[in-house]
Amino acid sequence: MNFFKRAWLYLTAKKGKTAILILVFTAIMVFVLTGLTIRQAANQATENAKKEVGASVTLTTDREKLMKKAMTTASSDGSPVRIKETPVPLSQAEAVSKMSDVKNFSFSTSASAAASTGITPVTGSDDTSSTDTSNQKEIPGRIANVGGETSKSTIAINPDFRLTGVNDLLSLPTFQDGTAKITSGRAITEKDQGTNNVVVESQLATANNLKVGSTFKLKDEDGEEHDLKVVGIYKTTQVADSMAQRMRTMNPANTIYTYYTLANSFKEGATDTSEQTVDSAIYYLKDPAQMATFVTTASKKLDTDTMTLSTNDQAYQQMLTPLNNVASFATNVVLLVAAAGVIILSLIVILSIRERKFEIGVLMSLGENKARIIGQFFVELFVIMVVSVGLASVTGNFIGNAVGNQLLSQQNTTQQEQAKSTTETQRGHGRLGNIGGPFVANQETAKQIDHMNVKMTSKTIGLLSALALGIVFIAIFVASIGILRLTPKTILTNN
């Protein structure tokens, strides 16, 4: 009789023991499968997160290096410390934007402007930027030179408006996170290059009866007038505190958006032949995990003596932290349950062999090979494994979803409490008000992933079967050590 038939006869004859083994093995497989499916779902959610929320790298002037350089110069010749601002050359910013890792990018620059014709700034009750003087001409709050022309330095120092130049308005963090949104018309895009199109804030538009298609004039930092046309109106939820309201340019309502080349023309000393520059460039990456590699490669295209790349993947990390914790827990569950399964099944098989010593002795006395006897035990456990894997597969999705989403909910709750505690601590230290610029979001947050779609796949079942087979092999190997030392005479004599 071959050992396959003997294994089958034993399993059908010992229905009680077979049922117990199936229950034990099924319980082990259910835990292992739960861990595998949760881990797979967490990894899939992580991949989806990379597509939904990216990371950004900002290219700006390295003010820290410029400060050190200015201090070194001042200490050597005894002159006052003067920091010479060096804007980012457009050519270098564009070179980085063409890298394959960049999904989207946003160039931005700022200039000061004064009211001329058809527009006046929005002022707060505490506005002290205007100067009462009998020599004022046309522009309130500006000191006039002889002949009525506005001083160049006055507009730059105490302007009416902040003119912000961009290439893609909707890519700015304040528009991405909903702090600002277009309410009428359209945003500034690449097609506005070479035009005089602008987007104004709704309060400013209401105060000056501006609408899409309206025109007005502003003076640049050199006092030259420019005709501008409104193509869009936006609304912002940013509010200037009492300190910010003392300067009109710090009032969010007085921020006007245009294309960055037009904003550059408003800067003091700008000419038609001036080199195009930007104050900052934000690059949105396709894969946040490649941020470090991107920074290293991009730095080779830049003048690192005057510029720096700063990274921001806060939203990505916020979203991934709970998922990583859940995936780590699931991995630990798989490892611990697999180890426990090996131990439990090994003990069960060893006890079973002790009870079946007489059967083993008889088979060996009849000339049965020890390997075939061990093969019989393996076939018995293998059949039980197949049944257990099948039963575990039936309940895998239900248990995996219940446990996985409960774990994710707990992790999200913990992270929310930590974030709340951090926010309260920051408020306790005091802040100067919510007057953040348009290039940086006030507080970058990410929408938490509150649900995982735990679903078995053929890959999961295959991995479960491989782990189960490994458990069976190890259990049989450990238990067979005793069989290899046995002889028929010893077994039968002792019995």
Short mmCIF file of C-alpha atoms in Angstrom, two decimals, residues 11 186 264 384 416:
data_model
loop_
_atom_site.label_atom_id
_atom_site.label_comp_id
_atom_site.label_asym_id
_atom_site.label_seq_id
_atom_site.Cartn_x
_atom_site.Cartn_y
_atom_site.Cartn_z
CA LEU A 11 -7.39 11.14 7.83
CA ARG A 186 -10.08 82.87 -15.28
CA ASN A 264 9.50 91.86 -13.57
CA ILE A 384 -5.11 19.54 6.00
CA GLN A 416 -5.04 63.85 14.88
#
